[in-house]
mmCIF file of C-alpha atoms in Angstrom:
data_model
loop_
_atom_site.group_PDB
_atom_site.id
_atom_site.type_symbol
_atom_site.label_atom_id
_atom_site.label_comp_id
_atom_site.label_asym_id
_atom_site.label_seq_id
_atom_site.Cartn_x
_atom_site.Cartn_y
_atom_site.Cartn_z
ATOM 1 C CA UNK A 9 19.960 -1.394 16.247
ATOM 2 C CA UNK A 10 16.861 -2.696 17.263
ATOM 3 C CA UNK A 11 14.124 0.190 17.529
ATOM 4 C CA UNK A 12 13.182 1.084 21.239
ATOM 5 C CA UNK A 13 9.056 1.524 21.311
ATOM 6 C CA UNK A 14 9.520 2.986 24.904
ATOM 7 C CA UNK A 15 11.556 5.688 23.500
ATOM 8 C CA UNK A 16 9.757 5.898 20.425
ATOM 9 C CA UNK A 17 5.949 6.483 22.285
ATOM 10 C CA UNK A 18 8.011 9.064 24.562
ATOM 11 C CA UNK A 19 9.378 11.201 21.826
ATOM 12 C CA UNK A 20 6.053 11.385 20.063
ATOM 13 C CA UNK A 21 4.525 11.827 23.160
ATOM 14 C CA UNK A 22 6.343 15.270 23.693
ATOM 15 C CA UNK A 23 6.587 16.212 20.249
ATOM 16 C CA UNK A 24 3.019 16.317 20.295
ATOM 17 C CA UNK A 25 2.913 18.217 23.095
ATOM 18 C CA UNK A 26 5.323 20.960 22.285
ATOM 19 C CA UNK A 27 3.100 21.698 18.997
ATOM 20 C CA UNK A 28 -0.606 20.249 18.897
ATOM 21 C CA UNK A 29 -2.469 22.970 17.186
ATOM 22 C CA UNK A 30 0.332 22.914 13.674
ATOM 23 C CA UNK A 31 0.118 19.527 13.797
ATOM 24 C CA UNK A 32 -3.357 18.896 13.619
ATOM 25 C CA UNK A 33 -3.475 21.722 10.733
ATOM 26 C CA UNK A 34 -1.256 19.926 8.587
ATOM 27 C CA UNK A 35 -2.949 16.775 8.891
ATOM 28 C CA UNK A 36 -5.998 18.588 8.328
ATOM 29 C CA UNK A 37 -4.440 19.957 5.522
ATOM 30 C CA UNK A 38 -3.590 16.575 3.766
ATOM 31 C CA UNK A 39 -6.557 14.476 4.852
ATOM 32 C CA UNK A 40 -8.965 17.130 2.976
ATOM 33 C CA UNK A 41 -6.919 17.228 0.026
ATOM 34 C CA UNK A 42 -6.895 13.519 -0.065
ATOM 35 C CA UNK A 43 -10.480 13.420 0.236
ATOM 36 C CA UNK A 44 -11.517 15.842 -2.294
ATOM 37 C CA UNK A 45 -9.281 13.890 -4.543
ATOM 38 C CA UNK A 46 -10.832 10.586 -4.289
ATOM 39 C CA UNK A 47 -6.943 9.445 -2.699
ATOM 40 C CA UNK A 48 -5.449 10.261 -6.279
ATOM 41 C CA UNK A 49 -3.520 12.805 -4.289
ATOM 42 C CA UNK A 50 -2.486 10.636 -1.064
ATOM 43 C CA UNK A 51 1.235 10.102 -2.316
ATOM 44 C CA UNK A 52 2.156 13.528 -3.032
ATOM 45 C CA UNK A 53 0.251 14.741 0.163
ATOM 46 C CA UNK A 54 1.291 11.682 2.951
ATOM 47 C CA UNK A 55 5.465 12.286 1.004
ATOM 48 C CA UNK A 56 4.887 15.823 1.908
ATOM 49 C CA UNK A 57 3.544 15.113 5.263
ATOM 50 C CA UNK A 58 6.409 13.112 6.413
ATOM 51 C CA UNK A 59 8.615 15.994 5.342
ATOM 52 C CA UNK A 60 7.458 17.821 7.887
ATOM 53 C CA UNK A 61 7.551 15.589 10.492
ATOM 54 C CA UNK A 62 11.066 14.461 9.926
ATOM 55 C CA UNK A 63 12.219 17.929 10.109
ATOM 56 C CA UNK A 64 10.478 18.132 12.984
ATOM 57 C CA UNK A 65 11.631 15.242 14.743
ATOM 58 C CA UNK A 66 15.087 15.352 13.468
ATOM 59 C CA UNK A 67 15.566 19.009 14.283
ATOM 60 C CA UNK A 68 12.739 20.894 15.703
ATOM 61 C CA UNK A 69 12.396 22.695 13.236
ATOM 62 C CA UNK A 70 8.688 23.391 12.135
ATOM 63 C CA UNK A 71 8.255 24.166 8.649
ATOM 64 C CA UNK A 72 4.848 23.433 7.626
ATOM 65 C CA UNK A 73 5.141 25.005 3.634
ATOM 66 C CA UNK A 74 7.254 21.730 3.316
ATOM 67 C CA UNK A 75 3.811 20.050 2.940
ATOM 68 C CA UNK A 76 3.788 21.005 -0.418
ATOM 69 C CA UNK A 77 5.229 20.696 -3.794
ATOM 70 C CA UNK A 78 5.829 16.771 -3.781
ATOM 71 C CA UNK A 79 3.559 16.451 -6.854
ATOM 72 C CA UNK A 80 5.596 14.125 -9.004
ATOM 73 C CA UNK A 81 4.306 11.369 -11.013
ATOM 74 C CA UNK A 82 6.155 8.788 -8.809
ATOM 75 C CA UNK A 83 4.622 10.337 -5.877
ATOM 76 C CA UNK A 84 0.844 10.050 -6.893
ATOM 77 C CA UNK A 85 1.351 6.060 -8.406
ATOM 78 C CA UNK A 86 2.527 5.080 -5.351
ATOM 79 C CA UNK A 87 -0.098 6.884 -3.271
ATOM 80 C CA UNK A 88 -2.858 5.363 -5.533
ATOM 81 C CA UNK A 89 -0.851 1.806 -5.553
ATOM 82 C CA UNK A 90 -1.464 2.425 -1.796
ATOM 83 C CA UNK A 91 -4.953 3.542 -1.627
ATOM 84 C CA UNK A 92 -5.759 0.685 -4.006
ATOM 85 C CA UNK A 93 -4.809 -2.197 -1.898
ATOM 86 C CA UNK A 94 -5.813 -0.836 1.408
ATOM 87 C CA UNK A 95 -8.971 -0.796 -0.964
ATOM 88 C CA UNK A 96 -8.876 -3.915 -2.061
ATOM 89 C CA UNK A 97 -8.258 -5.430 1.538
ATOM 90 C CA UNK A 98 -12.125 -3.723 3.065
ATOM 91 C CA UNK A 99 -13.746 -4.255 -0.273
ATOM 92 C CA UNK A 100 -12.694 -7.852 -2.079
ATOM 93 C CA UNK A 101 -10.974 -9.816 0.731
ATOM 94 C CA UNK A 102 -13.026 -9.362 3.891
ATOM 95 C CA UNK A 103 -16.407 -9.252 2.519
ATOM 96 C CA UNK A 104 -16.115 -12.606 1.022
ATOM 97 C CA UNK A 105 -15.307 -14.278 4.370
ATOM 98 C CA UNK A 106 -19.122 -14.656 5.703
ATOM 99 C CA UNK A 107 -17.959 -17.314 7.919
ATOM 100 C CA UNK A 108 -17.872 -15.154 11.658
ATOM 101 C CA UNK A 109 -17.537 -11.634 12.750
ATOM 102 C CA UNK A 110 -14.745 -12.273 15.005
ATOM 103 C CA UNK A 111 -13.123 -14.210 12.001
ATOM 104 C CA UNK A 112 -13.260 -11.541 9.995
ATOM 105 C CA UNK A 113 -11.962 -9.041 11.841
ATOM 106 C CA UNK A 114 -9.001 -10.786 12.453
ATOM 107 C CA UNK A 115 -8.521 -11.506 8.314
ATOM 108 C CA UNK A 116 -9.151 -7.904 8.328
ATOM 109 C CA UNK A 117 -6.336 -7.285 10.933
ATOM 110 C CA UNK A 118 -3.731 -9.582 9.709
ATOM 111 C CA UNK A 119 -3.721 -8.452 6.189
ATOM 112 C CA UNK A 120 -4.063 -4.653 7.014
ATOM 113 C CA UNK A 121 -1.187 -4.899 9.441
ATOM 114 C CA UNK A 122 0.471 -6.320 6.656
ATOM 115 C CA UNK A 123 0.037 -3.580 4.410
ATOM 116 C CA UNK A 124 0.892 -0.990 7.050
ATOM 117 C CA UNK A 125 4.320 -3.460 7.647
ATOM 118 C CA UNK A 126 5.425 -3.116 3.847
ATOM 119 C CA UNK A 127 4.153 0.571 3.819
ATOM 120 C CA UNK A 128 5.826 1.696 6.540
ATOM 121 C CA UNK A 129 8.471 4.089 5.612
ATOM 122 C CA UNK A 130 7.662 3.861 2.130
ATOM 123 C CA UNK A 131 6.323 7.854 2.233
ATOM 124 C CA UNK A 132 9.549 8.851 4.842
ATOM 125 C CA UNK A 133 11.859 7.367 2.153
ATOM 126 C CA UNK A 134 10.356 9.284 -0.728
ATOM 127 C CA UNK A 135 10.312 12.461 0.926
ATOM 128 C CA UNK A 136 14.038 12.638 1.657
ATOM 129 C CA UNK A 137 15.266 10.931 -1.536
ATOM 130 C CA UNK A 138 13.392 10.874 -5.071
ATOM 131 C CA UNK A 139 13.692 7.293 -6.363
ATOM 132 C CA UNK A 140 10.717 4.855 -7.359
ATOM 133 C CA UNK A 141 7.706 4.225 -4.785
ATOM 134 C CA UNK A 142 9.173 0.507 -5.348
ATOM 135 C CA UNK A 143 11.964 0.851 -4.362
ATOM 136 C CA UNK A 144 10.802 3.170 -1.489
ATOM 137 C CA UNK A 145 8.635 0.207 -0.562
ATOM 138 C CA UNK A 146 11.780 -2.355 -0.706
ATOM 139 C CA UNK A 147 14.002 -0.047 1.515
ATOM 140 C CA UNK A 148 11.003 0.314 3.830
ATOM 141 C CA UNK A 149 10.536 -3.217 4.535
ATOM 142 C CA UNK A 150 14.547 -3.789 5.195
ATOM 143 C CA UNK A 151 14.306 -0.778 7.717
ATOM 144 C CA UNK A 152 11.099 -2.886 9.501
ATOM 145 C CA UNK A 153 13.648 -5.655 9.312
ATOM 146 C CA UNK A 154 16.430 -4.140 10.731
ATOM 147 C CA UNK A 155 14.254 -2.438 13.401
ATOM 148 C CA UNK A 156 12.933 -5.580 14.715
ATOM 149 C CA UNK A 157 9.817 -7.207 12.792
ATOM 150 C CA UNK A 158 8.017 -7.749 16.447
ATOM 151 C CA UNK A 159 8.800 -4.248 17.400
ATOM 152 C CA UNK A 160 6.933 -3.007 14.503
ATOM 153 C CA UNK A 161 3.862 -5.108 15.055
ATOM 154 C CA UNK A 162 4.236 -3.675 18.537
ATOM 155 C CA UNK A 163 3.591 -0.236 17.329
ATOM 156 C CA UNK A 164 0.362 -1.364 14.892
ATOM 157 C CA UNK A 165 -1.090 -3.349 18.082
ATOM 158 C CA UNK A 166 -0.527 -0.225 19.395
ATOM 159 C CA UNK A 167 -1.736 1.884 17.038
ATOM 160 C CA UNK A 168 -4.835 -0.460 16.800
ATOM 161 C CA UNK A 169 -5.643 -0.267 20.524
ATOM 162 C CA UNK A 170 -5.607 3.500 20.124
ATOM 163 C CA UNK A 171 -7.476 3.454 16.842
ATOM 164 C CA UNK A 172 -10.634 1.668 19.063
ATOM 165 C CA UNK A 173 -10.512 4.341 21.577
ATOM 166 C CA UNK A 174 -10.901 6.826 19.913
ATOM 167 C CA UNK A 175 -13.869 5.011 17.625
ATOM 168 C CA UNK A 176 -15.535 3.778 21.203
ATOM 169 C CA UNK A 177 -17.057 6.910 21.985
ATOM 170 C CA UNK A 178 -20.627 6.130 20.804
ATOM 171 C CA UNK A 179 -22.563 9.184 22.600
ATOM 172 C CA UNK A 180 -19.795 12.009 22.385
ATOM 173 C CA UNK A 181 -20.487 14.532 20.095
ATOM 174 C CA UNK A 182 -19.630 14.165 16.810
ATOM 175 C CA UNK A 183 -17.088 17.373 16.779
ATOM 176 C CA UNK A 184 -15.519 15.541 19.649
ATOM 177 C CA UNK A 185 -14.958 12.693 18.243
ATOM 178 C CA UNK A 186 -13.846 14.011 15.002
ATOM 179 C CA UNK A 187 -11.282 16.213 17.385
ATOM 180 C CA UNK A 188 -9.993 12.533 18.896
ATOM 181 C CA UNK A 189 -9.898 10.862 15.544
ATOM 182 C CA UNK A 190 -7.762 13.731 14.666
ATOM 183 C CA UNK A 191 -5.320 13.543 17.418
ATOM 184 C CA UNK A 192 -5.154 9.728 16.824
ATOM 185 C CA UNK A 193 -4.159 10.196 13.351
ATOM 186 C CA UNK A 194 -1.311 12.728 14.184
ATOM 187 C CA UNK A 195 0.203 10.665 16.995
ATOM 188 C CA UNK A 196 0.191 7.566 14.350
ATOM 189 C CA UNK A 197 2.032 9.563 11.641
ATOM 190 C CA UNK A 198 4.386 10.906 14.791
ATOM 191 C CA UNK A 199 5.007 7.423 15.668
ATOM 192 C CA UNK A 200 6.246 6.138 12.725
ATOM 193 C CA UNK A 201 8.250 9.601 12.276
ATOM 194 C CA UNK A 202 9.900 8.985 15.325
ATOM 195 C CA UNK A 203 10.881 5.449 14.497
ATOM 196 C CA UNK A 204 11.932 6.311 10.816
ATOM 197 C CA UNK A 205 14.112 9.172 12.731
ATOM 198 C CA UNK A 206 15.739 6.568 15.179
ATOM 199 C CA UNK A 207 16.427 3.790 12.764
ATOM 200 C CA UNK A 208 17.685 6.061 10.206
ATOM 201 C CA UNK A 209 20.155 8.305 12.297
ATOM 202 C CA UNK A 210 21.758 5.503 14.531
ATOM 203 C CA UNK A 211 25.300 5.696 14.391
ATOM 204 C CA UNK A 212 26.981 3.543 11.431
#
């Protein structure tokens, strides 16, 4: 089945909707233990993240204490594999390219949305079945596949458009635009929940 971005934008759409104040606290939650960990911490927090969500949008149920206890050594090397190369992507490759602005943005954009392609449902996968981030990141990229490759780049050209909204308020206030950077962030996560949900659950 090839994954339906209409349906997917409407689902997330409501979800968010029907619970924006827990949401935001549990991305809150994860973003400042990330940060206060230097990202050593992103795997076991994003894995634990995504098992809320899926619960969520599976079931509506809302269990937020499923946030935590996903600290397993598999967890944080694939959350530091992934904070490394999203790294390596702002700090070695783009930099180097001093050819054009414009130029480098789209370097910047092409091998960022390839990350985010591989990465996909690498953190989903993990948080409903312990096995190796690698293999995580292998069953991810089939799922992408079998969803539809251009679908997918759909939802990070989405994604992206959204992303420079909610960065393009120069004279808001700064709690403002922390509050939209914050809703941004939780209807991302929701819409790659939703399309883990609908890809995963079709009918055999």
């Amino acid at each position: 089945m090839r994954l339906n971005v209409v349906k997917v934008i409407r689902r997330s759409v409501a979800l968010f909707a029907h619970h924006p104040l827990g949401l935001l606290w549990v991305l809150i939650q994860t973003f400042v233990v990330m940060l206060f960990s230097l990202g050593t911490w992103a795997g076991p927090m994003l894995v634990g993240l995504y098992a809320v969500l899926i619960r969520y949008v599976r079931d509506g149920a809302w269990q937020p204490e499923r946030l935590w206890g996903r600290y397993t050594f598999n967890n944080l090397l694939g959350g530091v594999v992934f904070v490394l190369v999203n790294l390596a992507i702002y700090l070695v490759g783009v930099p180097s390219l001093n050819f054009h602005p414009l130029l480098n943005f789209a370097v910047l954009f092409v091998f960022s949305s390839a990350v985010t392609l591989l990465w996909f449902y690498t953190f989903q996968l993990l948080s409903e079945q312990d096995q190796p981030w690698q293999t995580a990141v292998r069953q991810g990229w089939r799922l992408v596949l079998q969803g539809g490759l251009g679908q997918h780049v759909g939802l990070i050209l989405i994604l992206a458009l959204l992303s420079a909204l909610a960065s393009s308020g120069q004279n808001t206030p700064l709690l403002l635009q922390l509050l939209v950077l914050l809703i941004f962030l939780v209807f991302s996560v929701l819409l790659q929940t939703s399309a883990y949900v609908m890809l995963r659950d079709q009918p055999k």
